[in-house]
Structure formats: C-alpha cells, structure tokens
Coordinates of C-alpha atoms and ligand atoms in Angstrom, one line a residue:
M1288 CA -5.8 50.5 16.6
I1289 CA -4.5 48.5 19.6
Y1290 CA -5.4 44.9 18.7
F1291 CA -5.8 42.7 21.8
D1292 CA -7.9 39.9 20.3
H1293 CA -5.4 37.3 19.2
N1294 CA -7.5 34.4 20.5
A1295 CA -10.2 35.4 18.0
T1296 CA -7.7 35.6 15.2
T1297 CA -4.2 36.7 14.5
P1298 CA -3.0 39.0 11.7
L1299 CA -1.4 37.3 8.7
D1300 CA 2.4 37.3 9.2
E1301 CA 4.1 39.2 6.3
R1302 CA 6.5 36.2 5.8
V1303 CA 3.5 33.9 5.6
L1304 CA 1.8 36.2 3.0
A1305 CA 5.0 36.2 0.9
A1306 CA 5.1 32.3 1.0
M1307 CA 1.4 31.9 0.0
L1308 CA 1.1 34.6 -2.7
P1309 CA 2.7 32.6 -5.5
F1310 CA 0.1 29.9 -5.0
L1311 CA -2.7 32.4 -5.5
N1312 CA -1.4 33.6 -8.9
R1313 CA 1.6 31.8 -10.5
Y1314 CA 1.2 28.2 -9.3
Y1315 CA -2.5 27.6 -9.8
G1316 CA -2.2 23.9 -10.9
N1317 CA -4.4 21.3 -9.3
P1318 CA -2.2 19.3 -7.0
S1319 CA -3.8 16.0 -8.3
S1320 CA -2.7 16.7 -11.9
L1321 CA 0.1 14.6 -13.2
Y1322 CA 2.0 17.1 -15.2
R1323 CA 4.8 19.3 -13.8
H1324 CA 2.6 22.3 -13.0
G1325 CA 0.4 20.1 -10.8
R1326 CA 3.3 18.1 -9.3
L1327 CA 5.0 21.4 -8.2
V1328 CA 1.9 22.4 -6.3
R1329 CA 1.7 18.9 -4.8
S1330 CA 5.2 19.2 -3.5
A1331 CA 4.3 22.5 -1.8
I1332 CA 1.5 20.8 0.1
D1333 CA 3.9 18.0 1.0
A1334 CA 6.4 20.5 2.4
A1335 CA 3.7 22.3 4.4
R1336 CA 2.5 19.0 5.8
E1337 CA 6.1 18.3 7.0
Q1338 CA 6.3 21.8 8.6
V1339 CA 3.0 21.3 10.5
A1340 CA 4.0 17.8 11.5
A1341 CA 7.4 19.1 12.8
L1342 CA 5.8 21.7 15.0
I1343 CA 3.9 19.0 17.0
G1344 CA 6.4 16.1 16.6
V1345 CA 4.4 13.7 14.4
S1346 CA 5.0 12.2 11.0
A1347 CA 3.5 14.0 8.0
T1348 CA 1.1 11.1 7.2
Q1349 CA -0.7 11.9 10.5
I1350 CA -1.8 15.3 9.3
I1351 CA -5.2 15.7 7.7
F1352 CA -5.7 19.3 6.4
T1353 CA -9.2 20.7 7.0
S1354 CA -11.0 24.0 6.5
G1355 CA -10.1 24.9 10.1
G1356 CA -10.4 24.0 13.7
T1357 CA -14.2 23.7 13.5
E1358 CA -14.0 21.0 10.8
A1359 CA -11.1 19.2 12.6
N1360 CA -13.3 19.1 15.8
N1361 CA -16.3 17.8 13.9
L1362 CA -14.1 15.2 12.1
A1363 CA -12.6 14.0 15.4
L1364 CA -16.0 13.3 17.0
A1365 CA -17.1 11.5 13.8
I1366 CA -15.0 8.6 14.8
V1367 CA -17.5 7.7 17.6
N1368 CA -19.2 4.4 16.6
P1369 CA -23.0 4.3 16.1
A1370 CA -24.8 4.5 19.4
A1371 CA -21.5 4.5 21.4
K1372 CA -20.9 6.7 24.5
F1373 CA -18.5 9.6 24.4
A1374 CA -17.6 12.5 26.7
I1375 CA -16.7 16.1 26.4
S1376 CA -15.8 18.7 29.0
A1377 CA -18.3 21.5 29.8
I1378 CA -16.0 24.2 28.6
E1379 CA -15.3 23.1 25.1
H1380 CA -15.5 25.4 22.1
P1381 CA -19.0 25.5 20.3
S1382 CA -17.5 23.4 17.5
I1383 CA -17.2 20.5 19.9
I1384 CA -20.3 21.2 21.9
E1385 CA -22.7 21.6 19.0
S1386 CA -21.2 18.6 17.1
A1387 CA -21.6 16.6 20.3
L1388 CA -25.2 17.6 20.7
H1389 CA -25.8 16.7 17.1
L1390 CA -24.4 13.2 17.8
K1391 CA -26.5 12.9 20.9
N1392 CA -29.6 13.7 18.8
Q1393 CA -28.6 10.8 16.6
G1394 CA -28.7 8.4 19.5
H1395 CA -25.2 8.6 21.1
E1396 CA -24.9 8.8 24.9
L1397 CA -23.1 12.1 25.7
I1398 CA -21.3 12.6 29.1
I1399 CA -20.5 16.2 30.1
M1400 CA -17.4 16.5 32.4
D1401 CA -17.6 19.3 35.0
V1402 CA -14.8 21.7 35.7
D1403 CA -13.9 23.3 39.1
S1404 CA -14.0 26.9 40.1
T1405 CA -10.6 27.5 38.4
G1406 CA -11.9 26.2 35.1
S1407 CA -9.9 23.0 35.3
I1408 CA -11.1 19.4 34.7
T1409 CA -10.8 17.5 37.9
Q1410 CA -9.4 14.1 38.7
N1411 CA -12.8 13.3 40.1
A1412 CA -14.4 14.0 36.7
I1413 CA -11.9 11.7 35.0
N1414 CA -12.6 8.9 37.5
Q1415 CA -16.3 9.2 36.9
V1416 CA -15.8 9.1 33.1
I1417 CA -13.5 6.0 33.4
E1418 CA -16.3 4.2 35.3
Q1419 CA -18.7 4.9 32.4
H1420 CA -16.3 3.8 29.8
P1421 CA -17.0 5.9 26.8
Q1422 CA -15.3 5.2 23.4
L1423 CA -13.9 8.8 23.2
V1424 CA -13.2 11.7 25.5
S1425 CA -12.7 15.2 24.1
M1426 CA -10.9 17.7 26.3
M1427 CA -9.4 21.0 25.1
L1428 CA -5.7 21.7 25.8
A1429 CA -6.3 25.4 26.5
N1430 CA -9.5 27.4 26.8
N1431 CA -10.1 30.2 24.4
E1432 CA -11.9 32.4 26.9
T1433 CA -10.0 31.9 30.2
G1434 CA -6.7 30.6 28.8
V1435 CA -6.8 27.8 31.3
I1436 CA -4.5 24.9 30.4
Q1437 CA -5.7 21.4 31.2
N1438 CA -3.6 18.5 32.5
I1439 CA -4.2 16.5 29.3
A1440 CA -1.1 14.3 29.4
C1441 CA -1.8 12.9 32.9
Y1442 CA -5.6 12.4 32.3
A1443 CA -5.0 10.9 28.8
E1444 CA -2.6 8.4 30.3
Q1445 CA -5.3 7.2 32.7
L1446 CA -8.0 7.1 30.0
K1447 CA -5.7 5.3 27.6
A1448 CA -5.0 2.6 30.3
N1449 CA -8.7 2.0 30.2
N1450 CA -8.8 1.8 26.4
I1451 CA -10.6 5.1 26.0
L1452 CA -9.6 7.3 23.0
I1453 CA -8.6 10.9 23.6
H1454 CA -9.1 14.0 21.4
T1455 CA -7.8 17.3 22.4
D1456 CA -8.6 20.7 20.8
A1457 CA -5.2 22.4 20.7
V1458 CA -6.3 25.3 18.6
Q1459 CA -5.6 27.9 21.3
A1460 CA -2.6 26.3 22.8
L1461 CA -0.7 26.0 19.5
G1462 CA 1.8 28.8 19.1
K1463 CA 1.5 29.9 22.8
I1464 CA 2.9 26.9 24.7
P1465 CA 4.8 23.9 23.5
V1466 CA 2.4 21.3 22.0
Q1467 CA 3.8 17.8 21.4
F1468 CA 1.3 15.1 20.2
D1469 CA 3.0 12.1 21.7
A1470 CA 3.9 13.7 25.0
L1471 CA 0.2 14.5 25.5
N1472 CA -0.8 10.8 25.1
V1473 CA -3.7 11.8 22.8
D1474 CA -5.1 10.0 19.8
L1475 CA -6.5 13.0 17.9
M1476 CA -5.7 16.7 18.0
S1477 CA -7.3 19.7 16.3
L1478 CA -5.3 22.7 15.0
S1479 CA -6.1 26.0 13.3
S1480 CA -3.8 28.1 11.2
H1481 CA -5.4 31.6 11.7
K1482 CA -4.5 31.5 15.4
I1483 CA -0.8 31.2 14.6
Y1484 CA -0.5 34.1 12.1
G1485 CA -1.6 31.9 9.1
A1486 CA -4.6 32.4 6.8
K1487 CA -8.2 31.8 7.8
G1488 CA -10.0 28.7 6.6
C1489 CA -7.3 26.1 7.1
G1490 CA -6.5 23.7 10.0
A1491 CA -5.7 20.1 10.6
L1492 CA -6.8 17.0 12.5
V1493 CA -3.7 15.2 13.7
V1494 CA -4.4 11.4 13.9
G1495 CA -2.7 8.7 15.9
R1496 CA -1.1 6.0 13.8
D1497 CA -3.7 3.3 14.6
I1498 CA -6.8 5.5 14.4
T1499 CA -9.3 5.1 11.6
I1500 CA -11.2 8.2 10.5
N1501 CA -14.8 8.3 9.3
P1502 CA -14.8 11.1 6.7
L1503 CA -17.3 13.9 6.8
I1504 CA -16.6 14.8 3.1
Y1505 CA -16.5 12.2 0.3
G1506 CA -15.2 12.8 -3.2
G1507 CA -11.9 12.6 -5.0
G1508 CA -10.0 10.9 -2.1
Q1509 CA -7.7 13.7 -1.2
E1510 CA -5.9 13.6 2.2
Q1511 CA -5.6 9.8 2.0
N1512 CA -9.3 9.4 1.5
R1513 CA -9.9 11.1 4.9
R1514 CA -11.0 14.5 3.6
S1515 CA -11.9 14.9 0.0
G1516 CA -11.9 18.2 -2.0
T1517 CA -9.3 20.0 -4.0
E1518 CA -6.9 21.4 -1.4
N1519 CA -6.8 25.0 -0.4
V1520 CA -3.2 25.2 -1.6
A1521 CA -2.3 28.8 -0.7
A1522 CA -3.8 28.5 2.8
I1523 CA -2.0 25.1 3.4
V1524 CA 1.3 26.7 2.3
A1525 CA 0.6 29.5 4.7
F1526 CA -0.2 27.1 7.5
G1527 CA 3.1 25.3 6.9
T1528 CA 5.1 28.5 6.9
A1529 CA 3.3 29.8 10.0
A1530 CA 4.0 26.5 11.7
E1531 CA 7.7 26.7 10.9
L1532 CA 7.9 30.3 12.2
T1533 CA 6.1 29.2 15.3
N1534 CA 8.5 26.4 15.8
N1535 CA 11.5 28.7 15.5
E1536 CA 10.1 31.6 17.6
L1537 CA 8.0 29.9 20.2
T1538 CA 10.3 30.6 23.2
Q1539 CA 10.7 34.2 22.3
R1540 CA 6.9 34.6 21.7
S1541 CA 6.1 33.0 25.0
K1542 CA 8.5 35.3 26.9
H1543 CA 7.1 38.3 25.2
H1544 CA 3.5 37.3 26.0
S1545 CA 4.3 36.5 29.6
S1546 CA 6.1 39.8 30.3
L1547 CA 3.2 41.8 28.8
R1548 CA 0.7 39.8 30.8
I1549 CA 2.5 40.3 34.1
L1550 CA 2.6 44.0 33.4
L1551 CA -1.1 44.0 32.4
E1552 CA -2.2 42.1 35.5
Q1553 CA -0.1 44.3 37.8
R1554 CA -1.7 47.4 36.4
L1555 CA -5.3 46.0 36.4
T1556 CA -5.0 45.5 40.2
S1557 CA -5.3 49.3 40.6
I1558 CA -8.9 49.2 39.2
P1559 CA -11.4 48.8 42.0
K1560 CA -13.8 45.8 41.9
L1561 CA -11.9 44.1 39.1
T1562 CA -11.6 40.3 39.1
I1563 CA -9.3 38.2 36.9
F1564 CA -11.1 35.0 36.1
A1565 CA -9.3 31.7 36.7
E1566 CA -6.4 33.7 38.1
A1567 CA -5.2 30.8 40.2
A1568 CA -5.0 28.3 37.3
L1569 CA -2.2 27.7 34.9
R1570 CA -3.1 29.8 31.9
L1571 CA -1.9 30.7 28.4
P1572 CA 0.7 33.4 28.7
N1573 CA -1.2 35.7 26.4
T1574 CA -4.7 35.6 27.9
V1575 CA -6.4 37.6 30.6
L1576 CA -10.2 37.4 31.2
F1577 CA -11.4 39.9 33.7
G1578 CA -14.6 41.5 34.8
I1579 CA -15.5 44.7 36.8
E1580 CA -18.4 44.4 39.2
G1581 CA -21.5 46.2 37.8
I1582 CA -20.0 46.9 34.4
D1583 CA -21.4 45.0 31.4
G1584 CA -18.6 43.4 29.4
E1585 CA -20.2 44.0 26.0
M1586 CA -20.8 47.6 26.8
L1587 CA -17.1 48.0 27.8
V1588 CA -16.0 46.4 24.6
M1589 CA -18.0 48.9 22.6
Q1590 CA -16.6 51.8 24.6
L1591 CA -13.0 50.6 24.2
D1592 CA -13.7 50.2 20.5
Q1593 CA -14.6 53.8 20.3
K1594 CA -11.2 54.6 21.8
G1595 CA -9.5 52.4 19.1
I1596 CA -8.9 49.3 21.3
A1597 CA -10.1 45.9 20.1
V1598 CA -10.8 43.4 22.9
A1599 CA -13.5 40.6 23.2
S1600 CA -16.3 39.9 25.6
G1601 CA -16.2 36.2 26.2
S1602 CA -15.6 34.2 23.1
A1603 CA -15.6 35.8 19.6
C1604 CA -16.9 32.6 18.0
A1605 CA -19.9 32.7 20.2
S1606 CA -20.6 36.4 19.8
G1607 CA -23.9 37.7 18.4
G1608 CA -25.9 36.9 21.5
N1609 CA -25.6 38.5 24.9
A1610 CA -25.8 35.1 26.8
P1611 CA -23.3 34.7 29.6
S1612 CA -20.3 32.5 28.8
H1613 CA -20.9 28.8 29.2
V1614 CA -17.3 28.5 30.4
L1615 CA -17.7 30.9 33.3
L1616 CA -21.1 29.4 34.2
A1617 CA -19.4 25.9 34.3
M1618 CA -16.9 27.4 36.8
G1619 CA -19.8 28.3 39.1
I1620 CA -19.7 32.0 38.3
S1621 CA -23.1 33.7 38.5
P1622 CA -24.7 34.8 35.2
E1623 CA -24.6 38.4 36.4
Q1624 CA -20.8 38.3 37.0
A1625 CA -20.2 36.3 33.8
K1626 CA -21.7 39.2 31.8
T1627 CA -19.0 41.5 33.1
A1628 CA -16.3 39.4 31.3
V1629 CA -13.8 41.1 28.9
R1630 CA -11.0 39.2 27.3
V1631 CA -7.6 40.6 26.4
S1632 CA -5.5 38.2 24.2
L1633 CA -2.0 39.4 23.4
G1634 CA 0.1 38.8 20.3
I1635 CA 3.6 39.1 19.1
S1636 CA 3.4 42.7 17.9
N1637 CA 1.9 44.1 21.1
T1638 CA 4.0 46.4 23.2
E1639 CA 4.3 47.6 26.8
A1640 CA 3.2 51.1 25.7
E1641 CA -0.1 49.5 24.4
I1642 CA -0.7 47.8 27.7
L1643 CA -0.2 51.1 29.6
D1644 CA -2.4 53.0 27.1
F1645 CA -5.1 50.3 27.5
V1646 CA -5.1 50.5 31.3
T1647 CA -5.2 54.3 31.3
T1648 CA -8.1 54.2 28.8
L1649 CA -9.9 51.6 30.8
T1650 CA -9.4 53.5 34.1
G1651 CA -10.8 56.6 32.4
L1652 CA -13.9 54.7 31.3
V1653 CA -14.8 52.9 34.5
G1654 CA -13.3 55.3 37.1
Ligands
LIG71 N1 -11.4 25.5 19.0 C1 -11.1 26.6 19.7 C2 -10.6 26.4 21.1 C3 -11.2 27.9 19.2 O1 -10.9 28.9 20.0 C4 -11.6 28.0 17.9 C5 -11.8 29.4 17.3 O2 -11.9 30.4 18.0 C6 -11.9 26.9 17.1 C7 -11.8 25.6 17.7 C8 -12.4 27.0 15.7 O3 -11.3 27.1 14.8 P1 -11.6 27.7 13.4 O4 -11.9 29.2 13.6 O5 -10.3 27.5 12.6 O6 -12.7 27.0 12.8

C-alpha cells in the first residue's frame, strides 16, 4: 500500500513501540501508588512530560496529558467564563467547532472569524474581533485539510495587547514545522501524539503559566487536578518518545516532506483541470489538497484505494457524510468544486517512487 494520509494518522514509529511496550506488560503499576513499582511508572510519565515540553519549549508543569487533540481542544474552550464571549475561526477542526456550538447553546456568545480565499485568517477579522472583546480566541496553527499555516504569533500579540486569551490547535503543525509555545504568544495549545508517530488516544493541552483550567473530568486529581483519571501510561511514554524523535529529526523530516511535495505538485500540473487548493498560501510541507473539475473526490479516493493507494477526501475526522468541506466553503469555493477535493498528506517513509506511481495511477484513472 502507498500510504498518503498522514494528516489522518501516522504509523507508530518502531522506536516508539519499543519504548512503550514495557509499560503494557512489565511495568503495570499505578503511577499514583507509593511503592517502588508505582514510583517507577510515575518517573516514566515525568520523563515523557519533559520530552513533550522540550519539543515546544515550555516547562513540564505546563503540560496536561489528555486522551488526544479532541479532548485538549474541549478543555481549552472550557476556560471560557459563564456567559462570556469567545471567538473561533471558520476553518477549525470539528473538535473546536462542535465544542464551541455546545457552549453557544449554553448561553455563550460565539463569534466566527472568516478566512480569505487562500484559507488565511485576515487582519480585518482580527480587528473586528478585538472590537468585540471576547475572553478567548481559538485559531488553529495549521489546517488539517489545506495545510494552510496561520500567522498566529502576529495576531496573538495584538489580541494579547487587548487582554484577550489565545488558544491554538497545533495538532497538525506539530512535527511538520517548528512549534514554540512562547514564540507564538499563545496562552493555550493543543497537541496530539498520533500525528507525530506516537500512539492513538493521547495528547496534551499546553497551558500558559498564569492560566487557570476548568477541568472537564473530576476524580483522583491527576495532572495537577486539571484532568483526573489513571494515566494512559504506555501512550504517554509513546508520546514522550515520539516528541523527542520529532525534536531530533524535524529539520530532516521537513526537508523530506518539502522535496516530495515539490515533485508531487510539479507532476500534478500535467493533469488537465486540476486545481491545488490554497496554492498561494504558506502551507505545511507535507500537505496537498487538490481537485479535478467534474470528478467527485470520494469516488476518486475509492478508485485509488482499489489500486492500493490511501488518500483522503477532505478531512478524515469528518468523513462519513458526503457534505462539502466547511474549510473550502469558508474559502469561498463552491460546494460543487469542494466535492472534488482529495488530500495527499505525506510522511517520513514516503518516497519519490511512490509519488511517481501515484501520479501515473491518477492520470490513468482520470485521463
Ligand atoms: N485538531 C486537528 C487540527 C486535527 O487534525 C485533529 C485530528 O485529525 C484533531 C484536532 C483531533 O485530534 P485527536 O485525533 O487526537 O483527537
């Protein structure tokens, strides 16, 4: 199989698997237990917390381990005070949009920030939000469908100057571009392990030093009373290892992704009526979202699957329905054209030969 769907999930790195396995069999103690078997497990969680913190340049106490990016996003929005205003961009992941709509139903005022035709949040949208003075603004660092990278650092600085809190969903950016919490000027950041070759079901909310969290889950007081529940030890160890590997290998991974993407986009130009969405915007080096006029994206995904190639139509998390992507609609693309969208998201094991194979197969299918 040619696997080109790394924005949906990445395979578990063999080195990560080796690090987590002992915590699925040998070291099964509860990290809250006082005896040695428990303390050993606790120290593995502490080490993983340091590794994740090091990747984004924060201190370990700022990391709250969660069940993934979805929970981290829900936990971030839960800081909004009762009846307070908050804002999100129109292109957020469903774990922000649905959580925001839930808060709206509970009486919060929700502001949706528009994007332009390149999928970028505009200065104008930021100016309008500042005038309305919400408590919190949530803007993703990179979009899972288009790969478009937002100018978070600059916008966050302006929002901060107006005493507005900023959350960024960095789930897709992590491991593909450098992500530094302080340089981005944000107060809260969501991460997910299975997008950086870690295990599924583990992520983190990164919290600014002066931010108080309203827990979603109450219980034994784990994660400094901010997220109770016995820790998913093996997955946390995996996240730590994946973060350390990412830290060491980011430059080389980025170069690899970029060179493959350049090749892919060059070859795609030979296919008639093909558009690369958000082509003019700064994008993640591993992501290409394209559409071919008159060809249904989901249909193409099925046909490619029969040829042993795994790609996505729009966002995998939102799959199941055939609705056009909310991200493309927000960019002003017609529902008809949005339904042509196919996403290729590259990973560290992909090769030039796979890119060439893919383009040949695609040409054969649509030619
Ligand atoms: N945020 C973004 C931008 C994502 O792409 C995803 C998953 O695709 C998530 C959040 C959710 O993360 P998780 O799968 O860890 O819940």
